[in-house]
CSV table of N, CA and C and ligand atoms in Angstrom, one decimal:
chain,number,residue,atom,x,y,z
E,28,MET,N,0.8,-1.2,0.0
E,28,MET,CA,0.0,0.0,0.0
E,28,MET,C,0.9,1.3,0.0
E,29,ARG,N,2.2,1.1,0.2
E,29,ARG,CA,3.1,2.2,0.1
E,29,ARG,C,2.9,3.0,-1.2
E,30,CYS,N,2.7,2.2,-2.3
E,30,CYS,CA,2.5,2.8,-3.6
E,30,CYS,C,1.3,3.7,-3.7
E,31,ARG,N,0.2,3.3,-3.0
E,31,ARG,CA,-1.1,4.0,-3.1
E,31,ARG,C,-0.9,5.4,-2.5
E,32,ALA,N,-0.2,5.5,-1.4
E,32,ALA,CA,-0.1,6.7,-0.7
E,32,ALA,C,0.7,7.7,-1.6
E,33,SER,N,1.8,7.2,-2.2
E,33,SER,CA,2.6,8.1,-3.0
E,33,SER,C,1.8,8.5,-4.3
E,34,LEU,N,0.9,7.6,-4.7
E,34,LEU,CA,0.1,8.0,-5.9
E,34,LEU,C,-0.8,9.1,-5.6
E,35,ALA,N,-1.4,9.1,-4.4
E,35,ALA,CA,-2.3,10.2,-4.0
E,35,ALA,C,-1.5,11.6,-4.0
E,36,ALA,N,-0.3,11.5,-3.5
E,36,ALA,CA,0.6,12.7,-3.5
E,36,ALA,C,0.9,13.2,-4.9
E,37,THR,N,1.2,12.2,-5.8
E,37,THR,CA,1.4,12.6,-7.2
E,37,THR,C,0.2,13.2,-7.8
E,38,ALA,N,-1.0,12.7,-7.6
E,38,ALA,CA,-2.2,13.2,-8.1
E,38,ALA,C,-2.4,14.7,-7.7
E,39,ALA,N,-2.1,14.9,-6.4
E,39,ALA,CA,-2.3,16.3,-5.9
E,39,ALA,C,-1.3,17.3,-6.6
E,40,VAL,N,-0.1,16.8,-6.7
E,40,VAL,CA,0.9,17.7,-7.4
E,40,VAL,C,0.5,17.9,-8.8
E,41,MET,N,0.0,16.9,-9.5
E,41,MET,CA,-0.4,17.0,-10.9
E,41,MET,C,-1.5,18.0,-11.0
E,42,TRP,N,-2.5,17.9,-10.1
E,42,TRP,CA,-3.6,18.8,-10.1
E,42,TRP,C,-3.2,20.2,-10.0
E,43,LEU,N,-2.3,20.5,-9.1
E,43,LEU,CA,-1.8,21.8,-8.9
E,43,LEU,C,-1.1,22.3,-10.2
E,44,GLY,N,-0.3,21.4,-10.8
E,44,GLY,CA,0.4,21.8,-12.0
E,44,GLY,C,-0.6,22.2,-13.1
E,45,LEU,N,-1.7,21.4,-13.3
E,45,LEU,CA,-2.7,21.7,-14.3
E,45,LEU,C,-3.5,23.0,-13.9
E,46,ALA,N,-3.7,23.2,-12.6
E,46,ALA,CA,-4.5,24.4,-12.2
E,46,ALA,C,-3.7,25.7,-12.6
E,47,HIS,N,-2.4,25.6,-12.6
E,47,HIS,CA,-1.6,26.8,-12.9
E,47,HIS,C,-1.2,26.9,-14.4
E,48,ALA,N,-1.7,26.0,-15.2
E,48,ALA,CA,-1.4,26.1,-16.6
E,48,ALA,C,-2.1,27.3,-17.2
E,49,PRO,N,-1.4,27.9,-18.2
E,49,PRO,CA,-2.1,29.1,-18.8
E,49,PRO,C,-3.3,28.7,-19.5
E,50,VAL,N,-4.4,29.4,-19.3
E,50,VAL,CA,-5.7,29.0,-19.9
E,50,VAL,C,-5.6,29.1,-21.4
E,51,SER,N,-4.9,30.1,-21.9
E,51,SER,CA,-4.9,30.3,-23.3
E,51,SER,C,-4.2,29.2,-24.1
E,52,ALA,N,-3.4,28.4,-23.4
E,52,ALA,CA,-2.7,27.3,-24.1
E,52,ALA,C,-3.4,25.9,-23.9
E,53,ALA,N,-4.6,26.0,-23.2
E,53,ALA,CA,-5.3,24.7,-22.9
E,53,ALA,C,-5.6,23.9,-24.1
E,54,ASP,N,-5.9,24.5,-25.2
E,54,ASP,CA,-6.2,23.7,-26.4
E,54,ASP,C,-5.1,23.4,-27.3
E,55,ALA,N,-3.9,23.8,-26.9
E,55,ALA,CA,-2.7,23.6,-27.8
E,55,ALA,C,-2.3,22.2,-27.9
E,56,THR,N,-1.7,21.8,-29.1
E,56,THR,CA,-1.3,20.5,-29.3
E,56,THR,C,0.2,20.4,-29.2
E,57,PRO,N,0.7,19.4,-28.5
E,57,PRO,CA,2.2,19.3,-28.3
E,57,PRO,C,2.8,18.8,-29.6
E,58,THR,N,4.1,19.0,-29.8
E,58,THR,CA,4.8,18.6,-31.0
E,58,THR,C,5.2,17.1,-30.8
E,59,ILE,N,4.2,16.3,-30.4
E,59,ILE,CA,4.5,14.9,-30.1
E,59,ILE,C,3.7,14.0,-31.0
E,60,ARG,N,4.3,12.9,-31.5
E,60,ARG,CA,3.6,11.9,-32.2
E,60,ARG,C,3.6,10.6,-31.3
E,61,VAL,N,2.5,9.9,-31.3
E,61,VAL,CA,2.4,8.7,-30.5
E,61,VAL,C,2.5,7.5,-31.4
E,62,HIS,N,3.4,6.6,-31.1
E,62,HIS,CA,3.5,5.3,-31.8
E,62,HIS,C,3.4,4.1,-30.9
E,63,ASP,N,3.1,3.0,-31.5
E,63,ASP,CA,3.1,1.7,-30.7
E,63,ASP,C,2.3,1.8,-29.4
E,64,ALA,N,1.1,2.4,-29.4
E,64,ALA,CA,0.4,2.6,-28.2
E,64,ALA,C,-0.5,1.4,-27.9
E,65,TRP,N,-0.2,0.8,-26.7
E,65,TRP,CA,-0.9,-0.5,-26.4
E,65,TRP,C,-1.0,-0.6,-24.9
E,66,ILE,N,-2.0,-1.4,-24.5
E,66,ILE,CA,-2.3,-1.7,-23.1
E,66,ILE,C,-2.1,-3.2,-22.8
E,67,ARG,N,-1.3,-3.5,-21.8
E,67,ARG,CA,-1.1,-4.9,-21.4
E,67,ARG,C,-2.3,-5.3,-20.6
E,68,TRP,N,-3.2,-6.2,-21.2
E,68,TRP,CA,-4.4,-6.6,-20.5
E,68,TRP,C,-4.0,-7.7,-19.5
E,69,LEU,N,-4.5,-7.7,-18.3
E,69,LEU,CA,-4.3,-8.8,-17.3
E,69,LEU,C,-5.7,-9.2,-16.8
E,70,PRO,N,-5.8,-10.5,-16.5
E,70,PRO,CA,-7.1,-11.1,-16.1
E,70,PRO,C,-7.5,-10.5,-14.8
E,71,ALA,N,-8.8,-10.8,-14.5
E,71,ALA,CA,-9.4,-10.4,-13.2
E,71,ALA,C,-9.3,-8.9,-13.0
E,72,ASN,N,-9.0,-8.4,-11.8
E,72,ASN,CA,-9.0,-7.0,-11.6
E,72,ASN,C,-7.6,-6.5,-11.4
E,73,LEU,N,-6.6,-7.2,-11.9
E,73,LEU,CA,-5.2,-6.8,-11.9
E,73,LEU,C,-5.1,-5.5,-12.7
E,74,PRO,N,-4.3,-4.5,-12.2
E,74,PRO,CA,-4.2,-3.3,-13.0
E,74,PRO,C,-3.5,-3.5,-14.3
E,75,ALA,N,-4.1,-2.8,-15.3
E,75,ALA,CA,-3.4,-2.9,-16.7
E,75,ALA,C,-2.4,-1.8,-16.8
E,76,ALA,N,-1.4,-2.1,-17.7
E,76,ALA,CA,-0.4,-1.1,-17.9
E,76,ALA,C,-0.4,-0.6,-19.4
E,77,GLY,N,-0.1,0.7,-19.6
E,77,GLY,CA,-0.1,1.2,-20.9
E,77,GLY,C,1.3,1.6,-21.3
E,78,TYR,N,1.6,1.3,-22.6
E,78,TYR,CA,2.9,1.6,-23.2
E,78,TYR,C,2.8,2.3,-24.5
E,79,MET,N,3.8,3.1,-24.8
E,79,MET,CA,3.8,3.8,-26.1
E,79,MET,C,5.2,4.3,-26.4
E,80,THR,N,5.4,4.8,-27.6
E,80,THR,CA,6.6,5.5,-27.9
E,80,THR,C,6.2,6.9,-28.3
E,81,LEU,N,6.9,7.9,-27.6
E,81,LEU,CA,6.6,9.3,-27.9
E,81,LEU,C,7.7,9.9,-28.7
E,82,ALA,N,7.4,10.4,-29.9
E,82,ALA,CA,8.4,11.1,-30.7
E,82,ALA,C,8.1,12.6,-30.7
E,83,ASN,N,9.1,13.4,-30.3
E,83,ASN,CA,9.0,14.8,-30.3
E,83,ASN,C,9.6,15.4,-31.6
E,84,ILE,N,8.7,15.9,-32.5
E,84,ILE,CA,9.2,16.4,-33.8
E,84,ILE,C,9.5,17.9,-33.7
E,85,GLY,N,9.4,18.5,-32.5
E,85,GLY,CA,9.6,19.9,-32.4
E,85,GLY,C,11.0,20.3,-32.0
E,86,ASP,N,11.2,21.6,-31.8
E,86,ASP,CA,12.5,22.1,-31.5
E,86,ASP,C,12.7,22.3,-30.0
E,87,LYS,N,11.6,22.1,-29.2
E,87,LYS,CA,11.7,22.3,-27.8
E,87,LYS,C,11.4,21.0,-27.1
E,88,PRO,N,11.9,20.8,-25.8
E,88,PRO,CA,11.5,19.6,-25.1
E,88,PRO,C,10.0,19.6,-24.8
E,89,GLU,N,9.4,18.5,-24.8
E,89,GLU,CA,8.0,18.3,-24.3
E,89,GLU,C,8.0,17.5,-23.0
E,90,ILE,N,7.2,17.9,-22.0
E,90,ILE,CA,7.2,17.2,-20.7
E,90,ILE,C,5.9,16.6,-20.5
E,91,LEU,N,5.8,15.3,-20.4
E,91,LEU,CA,4.5,14.6,-20.1
E,91,LEU,C,4.3,14.7,-18.6
E,92,ILE,N,3.2,15.3,-18.2
E,92,ILE,CA,2.9,15.5,-16.7
E,92,ILE,C,1.7,14.7,-16.2
E,93,GLY,N,1.0,14.0,-17.1
E,93,GLY,CA,-0.2,13.2,-16.6
E,93,GLY,C,-0.9,12.6,-17.8
E,94,ALA,N,-1.9,11.8,-17.4
E,94,ALA,CA,-2.7,11.1,-18.4
E,94,ALA,C,-4.1,10.8,-17.8
E,95,SER,N,-5.1,10.7,-18.7
E,95,SER,CA,-6.4,10.3,-18.2
E,95,SER,C,-7.1,9.6,-19.3
E,96,SER,N,-8.2,8.8,-18.9
E,96,SER,CA,-8.9,8.1,-19.9
E,96,SER,C,-10.4,8.0,-19.5
E,97,PRO,N,-11.3,8.1,-20.4
E,97,PRO,CA,-12.7,7.9,-20.0
E,97,PRO,C,-13.0,6.5,-19.5
E,98,ASP,N,-12.2,5.5,-19.8
E,98,ASP,CA,-12.4,4.1,-19.4
E,98,ASP,C,-11.8,3.7,-18.1
E,99,PHE,N,-11.0,4.7,-17.5
E,99,PHE,CA,-10.4,4.3,-16.2
E,99,PHE,C,-10.6,5.5,-15.2
E,100,GLY,N,-10.8,5.2,-14.0
E,100,GLY,CA,-10.9,6.2,-13.0
E,100,GLY,C,-9.6,6.9,-12.6
E,101,GLU,N,-8.5,6.2,-12.8
E,101,GLU,CA,-7.2,6.7,-12.5
E,101,GLU,C,-6.2,6.2,-13.4
E,102,VAL,N,-5.4,7.1,-13.9
E,102,VAL,CA,-4.2,6.8,-14.8
E,102,VAL,C,-3.0,7.5,-14.2
E,103,SER,N,-2.0,6.7,-13.9
E,103,SER,CA,-0.8,7.3,-13.3
E,103,SER,C,0.5,6.9,-14.1
E,104,LEU,N,1.4,7.8,-14.1
E,104,LEU,CA,2.7,7.6,-14.7
E,104,LEU,C,3.7,6.9,-13.7
E,105,HIS,N,4.3,5.8,-14.2
E,105,HIS,CA,5.1,5.0,-13.3
E,105,HIS,C,6.5,4.7,-14.0
E,106,VAL,N,7.5,4.4,-13.2
E,106,VAL,CA,8.7,3.9,-13.8
E,106,VAL,C,9.1,2.7,-12.9
E,107,ASN,N,9.7,1.7,-13.6
E,107,ASN,CA,10.3,0.6,-12.8
E,107,ASN,C,11.7,0.9,-12.3
E,108,ARG,N,11.9,0.4,-11.1
E,108,ARG,CA,13.3,0.6,-10.6
E,108,ARG,C,13.7,-0.8,-10.0
E,109,LEU,N,15.0,-1.0,-10.2
E,109,LEU,CA,15.6,-2.2,-9.6
E,109,LEU,C,16.0,-1.9,-8.2
E,110,GLU,N,15.4,-2.6,-7.3
E,110,GLU,CA,15.7,-2.3,-5.8
E,110,GLU,C,15.9,-3.7,-5.1
E,111,GLY,N,17.1,-3.8,-4.6
E,111,GLY,CA,17.5,-5.0,-3.9
E,111,GLY,C,17.2,-6.3,-4.7
E,112,GLY,N,17.5,-6.3,-6.0
E,112,GLY,CA,17.3,-7.5,-6.8
E,112,GLY,C,16.0,-7.7,-7.3
E,113,SER,N,15.0,-6.9,-7.0
E,113,SER,CA,13.7,-7.1,-7.6
E,113,SER,C,13.2,-5.7,-8.1
E,114,ILE,N,12.2,-5.9,-9.1
E,114,ILE,CA,11.7,-4.7,-9.8
E,114,ILE,C,10.5,-4.1,-9.0
E,115,THR,N,10.6,-2.9,-8.6
E,115,THR,CA,9.4,-2.2,-8.0
E,115,THR,C,9.1,-1.0,-8.9
E,116,MET,N,7.9,-0.4,-8.7
E,116,MET,CA,7.6,0.7,-9.5
E,116,MET,C,7.3,1.9,-8.7
E,117,MET,N,7.6,3.1,-9.2
E,117,MET,CA,7.5,4.3,-8.5
E,117,MET,C,6.7,5.3,-9.4
E,118,PRO,N,5.9,6.2,-8.7
E,118,PRO,CA,5.2,7.2,-9.5
E,118,PRO,C,6.2,8.2,-10.1
E,119,VAL,N,5.9,8.8,-11.2
E,119,VAL,CA,6.7,9.8,-11.9
E,119,VAL,C,5.9,11.0,-12.2
E,120,ARG,N,6.5,12.2,-11.9
E,120,ARG,CA,5.7,13.4,-12.1
E,120,ARG,C,5.9,14.0,-13.5
E,121,ARG,N,7.1,13.8,-14.0
E,121,ARG,CA,7.5,14.5,-15.3
E,121,ARG,C,8.3,13.5,-16.1
E,122,ILE,N,8.0,13.4,-17.4
E,122,ILE,CA,8.8,12.6,-18.3
E,122,ILE,C,9.1,13.5,-19.5
E,123,THR,N,10.4,13.8,-19.6
E,123,THR,CA,10.8,14.8,-20.7
E,123,THR,C,11.2,14.0,-21.9
E,124,ILE,N,10.6,14.5,-23.1
E,124,ILE,CA,11.0,14.0,-24.4
E,124,ILE,C,11.8,15.1,-25.1
E,125,ASP,N,13.1,14.8,-25.3
E,125,ASP,CA,13.9,15.8,-25.9
E,125,ASP,C,13.5,16.1,-27.4
E,126,PRO,N,13.9,17.3,-27.8
E,126,PRO,CA,13.6,17.7,-29.2
E,126,PRO,C,14.2,16.7,-30.2
E,127,HIS,N,13.4,16.4,-31.2
E,127,HIS,CA,13.9,15.5,-32.3
E,127,HIS,C,14.4,14.2,-31.8
E,128,SER,N,13.7,13.6,-30.8
E,128,SER,CA,14.1,12.3,-30.3
E,128,SER,C,12.8,11.6,-29.9
E,129,SER,N,12.9,10.3,-29.7
E,129,SER,CA,11.8,9.5,-29.2
E,129,SER,C,12.1,8.7,-27.9
E,130,LEU,N,11.0,8.5,-27.2
E,130,LEU,CA,11.2,7.8,-25.9
E,130,LEU,C,10.2,6.6,-25.9
E,131,SER,N,10.8,5.4,-25.8
E,131,SER,CA,10.0,4.2,-25.7
E,131,SER,C,9.7,3.8,-24.3
E,132,PHE,N,8.4,3.8,-23.9
E,132,PHE,CA,8.1,3.4,-22.6
E,132,PHE,C,8.5,2.0,-22.2
E,133,ALA,N,8.3,1.1,-23.1
E,133,ALA,CA,8.6,-0.3,-22.8
E,133,ALA,C,10.1,-0.5,-22.6
E,134,ALA,N,10.9,0.2,-23.4
E,134,ALA,CA,12.3,0.0,-23.3
E,134,ALA,C,13.0,0.7,-22.1
E,135,THR,N,12.3,1.7,-21.5
E,135,THR,CA,12.9,2.4,-20.5
E,135,THR,C,12.3,2.2,-19.1
E,136,GLY,N,11.3,1.3,-19.0
E,136,GLY,CA,10.6,1.0,-17.8
E,136,GLY,C,9.5,1.9,-17.4
E,137,TYR,N,9.2,2.9,-18.2
E,137,TYR,CA,8.1,3.8,-18.0
E,137,TYR,C,6.8,3.0,-18.4
E,138,HIS,N,5.7,3.3,-17.7
E,138,HIS,CA,4.4,2.8,-18.1
E,138,HIS,C,3.3,3.7,-17.4
E,139,MET,N,2.1,3.6,-18.0
E,139,MET,CA,1.0,4.2,-17.3
E,139,MET,C,0.2,3.1,-16.6
E,140,MET,N,0.0,3.3,-15.3
E,140,MET,CA,-0.8,2.3,-14.6
E,140,MET,C,-2.3,2.7,-14.7
E,141,LEU,N,-3.1,1.8,-15.2
E,141,LEU,CA,-4.5,2.1,-15.4
E,141,LEU,C,-5.4,1.4,-14.3
E,142,MET,N,-6.0,2.2,-13.5
E,142,MET,CA,-6.8,1.6,-12.4
E,142,MET,C,-8.2,2.0,-12.5
E,143,GLN,N,-9.0,1.3,-11.7
E,143,GLN,CA,-10.5,1.6,-11.7
E,143,GLN,C,-11.1,1.6,-13.1
E,144,PRO,N,-11.1,0.4,-13.8
E,144,PRO,CA,-11.8,0.4,-15.1
E,144,PRO,C,-13.3,0.6,-15.0
E,145,ASN,N,-13.8,1.4,-15.9
E,145,ASN,CA,-15.2,1.7,-15.9
E,145,ASN,C,-16.1,0.6,-16.6
E,146,LYS,N,-15.4,-0.3,-17.3
E,146,LYS,CA,-16.1,-1.4,-18.0
E,146,LYS,C,-15.1,-2.5,-18.2
E,147,PRO,N,-15.5,-3.8,-18.3
E,147,PRO,CA,-14.6,-4.9,-18.6
E,147,PRO,C,-13.9,-4.7,-19.9
E,148,LEU,N,-12.6,-4.9,-19.9
E,148,LEU,CA,-11.8,-4.8,-21.2
E,148,LEU,C,-11.4,-6.1,-21.6
E,149,LYS,N,-11.2,-6.3,-22.9
E,149,LYS,CA,-10.6,-7.6,-23.4
E,149,LYS,C,-9.7,-7.3,-24.5
E,150,PRO,N,-8.8,-8.3,-24.8
E,150,PRO,CA,-7.8,-8.1,-25.9
E,150,PRO,C,-8.6,-7.8,-27.2
E,151,GLY,N,-8.1,-6.9,-28.0
E,151,GLY,CA,-8.8,-6.5,-29.2
E,151,GLY,C,-9.5,-5.1,-29.0
E,152,ASP,N,-9.8,-4.8,-27.8
E,152,ASP,CA,-10.5,-3.5,-27.5
E,152,ASP,C,-9.5,-2.3,-27.8
E,153,HIS,N,-10.1,-1.1,-27.9
E,153,HIS,CA,-9.3,0.1,-28.1
E,153,HIS,C,-9.8,1.1,-27.0
E,154,VAL,N,-8.8,1.7,-26.4
E,154,VAL,CA,-9.0,2.7,-25.3
E,154,VAL,C,-8.4,4.0,-25.7
E,155,LEU,N,-9.1,5.1,-25.5
E,155,LEU,CA,-8.6,6.4,-25.7
E,155,LEU,C,-7.9,6.9,-24.4
E,156,ILE,N,-6.7,7.4,-24.6
E,156,ILE,CA,-6.0,8.0,-23.4
E,156,ILE,C,-5.5,9.4,-23.8
E,157,THR,N,-5.8,10.4,-23.0
E,157,THR,CA,-5.4,11.7,-23.2
E,157,THR,C,-4.1,12.0,-22.4
E,158,LEU,N,-3.1,12.4,-23.1
E,158,LEU,CA,-1.8,12.8,-22.5
E,158,LEU,C,-1.7,14.3,-22.3
E,159,GLN,N,-1.3,14.6,-21.0
E,159,GLN,CA,-1.2,16.0,-20.7
E,159,GLN,C,0.3,16.5,-20.6
E,160,PHE,N,0.6,17.6,-21.2
E,160,PHE,CA,2.0,18.1,-21.2
E,160,PHE,C,2.1,19.4,-20.5
E,161,ALA,N,3.3,19.7,-20.0
E,161,ALA,CA,3.6,20.9,-19.4
E,161,ALA,C,3.3,22.1,-20.3
E,162,GLY,N,2.7,23.1,-19.8
E,162,GLY,CA,2.3,24.3,-20.6
E,162,GLY,C,0.8,24.2,-21.0
E,163,GLY,N,0.2,23.1,-20.7
E,163,GLY,CA,-1.3,23.1,-20.9
E,163,GLY,C,-1.7,22.4,-22.2
E,164,SER,N,-0.8,21.8,-23.0
E,164,SER,CA,-1.2,21.1,-24.2
E,164,SER,C,-1.6,19.7,-23.9
E,165,SER,N,-2.4,19.1,-24.8
E,165,SER,CA,-2.7,17.7,-24.6
E,165,SER,C,-3.0,17.0,-25.9
E,166,LEU,N,-3.0,15.7,-25.9
E,166,LEU,CA,-3.1,14.9,-27.1
E,166,LEU,C,-3.8,13.6,-26.7
E,167,THR,N,-4.8,13.2,-27.5
E,167,THR,CA,-5.5,12.0,-27.3
E,167,THR,C,-5.1,10.9,-28.3
E,168,ALA,N,-4.8,9.7,-27.9
E,168,ALA,CA,-4.4,8.7,-28.8
E,168,ALA,C,-5.1,7.4,-28.5
E,169,PRO,N,-5.4,6.5,-29.5
E,169,PRO,CA,-6.0,5.2,-29.3
E,169,PRO,C,-5.0,4.2,-28.9
E,170,PHE,N,-5.3,3.4,-27.9
E,170,PHE,CA,-4.4,2.3,-27.4
E,170,PHE,C,-5.0,1.0,-27.7
E,171,ASP,N,-4.3,0.0,-28.2
E,171,ASP,CA,-4.8,-1.3,-28.5
E,171,ASP,C,-4.6,-2.1,-27.2
E,172,VAL,N,-5.7,-2.9,-26.8
E,172,VAL,CA,-5.6,-3.7,-25.7
E,172,VAL,C,-5.1,-5.1,-26.1
E,173,ARG,N,-4.0,-5.5,-25.6
E,173,ARG,CA,-3.3,-6.8,-26.0
E,173,ARG,C,-3.1,-7.7,-24.8
E,174,LYS,N,-3.0,-9.0,-25.1
E,174,LYS,CA,-2.7,-10.0,-24.1
E,174,LYS,C,-1.2,-9.8,-23.7
E,175,PRO,N,-0.9,-10.2,-22.5
E,175,PRO,CA,0.5,-10.1,-22.1
E,175,PRO,C,1.4,-11.0,-23.0
E,176,ASP,N,2.5,-10.5,-23.4
E,176,ASP,CA,3.4,-11.2,-24.3
E,176,ASP,C,4.4,-12.0,-23.4
E,177,SER,N,4.5,-13.3,-23.6
E,177,SER,CA,5.3,-14.1,-22.7
E,177,SER,C,6.8,-13.7,-22.9
E,178,SER,N,7.2,-13.2,-24.1
E,178,SER,CA,8.6,-12.8,-24.3
E,178,SER,C,8.9,-11.5,-23.6
E,179,ARG,N,7.9,-10.9,-23.0
E,179,ARG,CA,8.2,-9.6,-22.3
E,179,ARG,C,7.7,-9.7,-20.9
E,180,ALA,N,8.0,-10.8,-20.2
E,180,ALA,CA,7.4,-11.1,-18.9
E,180,ALA,C,8.3,-10.5,-17.8
E,181,ASP,N,9.1,-9.5,-18.2
E,181,ASP,CA,10.0,-8.8,-17.3
E,181,ASP,C,9.3,-7.9,-16.4
E,182,TYR,N,8.0,-7.6,-16.7
E,182,TYR,CA,7.3,-6.6,-16.0
E,182,TYR,C,6.1,-7.2,-15.3
E,183,ARG,N,5.9,-6.8,-14.0
E,183,ARG,CA,4.6,-7.1,-13.4
E,183,ARG,C,4.3,-6.1,-12.3
E,184,HIS,N,3.1,-5.8,-12.0
E,184,HIS,CA,2.8,-4.9,-11.0
E,184,HIS,C,2.8,-5.5,-9.6
E,185,GLU,N,3.4,-4.8,-8.7
E,185,GLU,CA,3.4,-5.3,-7.3
E,185,GLU,C,2.0,-5.1,-6.8
E,186,ARG,N,1.6,-6.1,-5.9
E,186,ARG,CA,0.2,-6.0,-5.4
E,186,ARG,C,0.3,-5.6,-3.9
S,204,CU,CU1,3.0,0.7,-12.3
């Protein structure tokens, strides 16, 4: 439950960040392209995890500060860390994508943790996730729901 407490703190910080975003930029689009967007489906009520590659085609860094989805009550940014020989995950507040470069979530240990699903999901479904960036811009992308890939069993959520 250690993770839940820190998630609440992250949500509070994220909310403050959004509240202070300039209103005039609220509809702006980041210079980000989303590739390979997918959700690792897990049976029962285990939390699903979302992965993607973010390509920044602009001249300035873009900073991902949060995400939300109509299909989930809570979406958090996480990163995996190796601690004492086992992998644990920690909330992340900001993920910077440098200009003219891309960041693969799956390759770097980043993921979105998707909690409180509003409806049952199954492999083959599509979920819309809105990504929020520093400065008030946002981007919505479709994510494919897929079965866990046995060749990528390096990741699991701590319960
Ligand atoms: Cu996680």
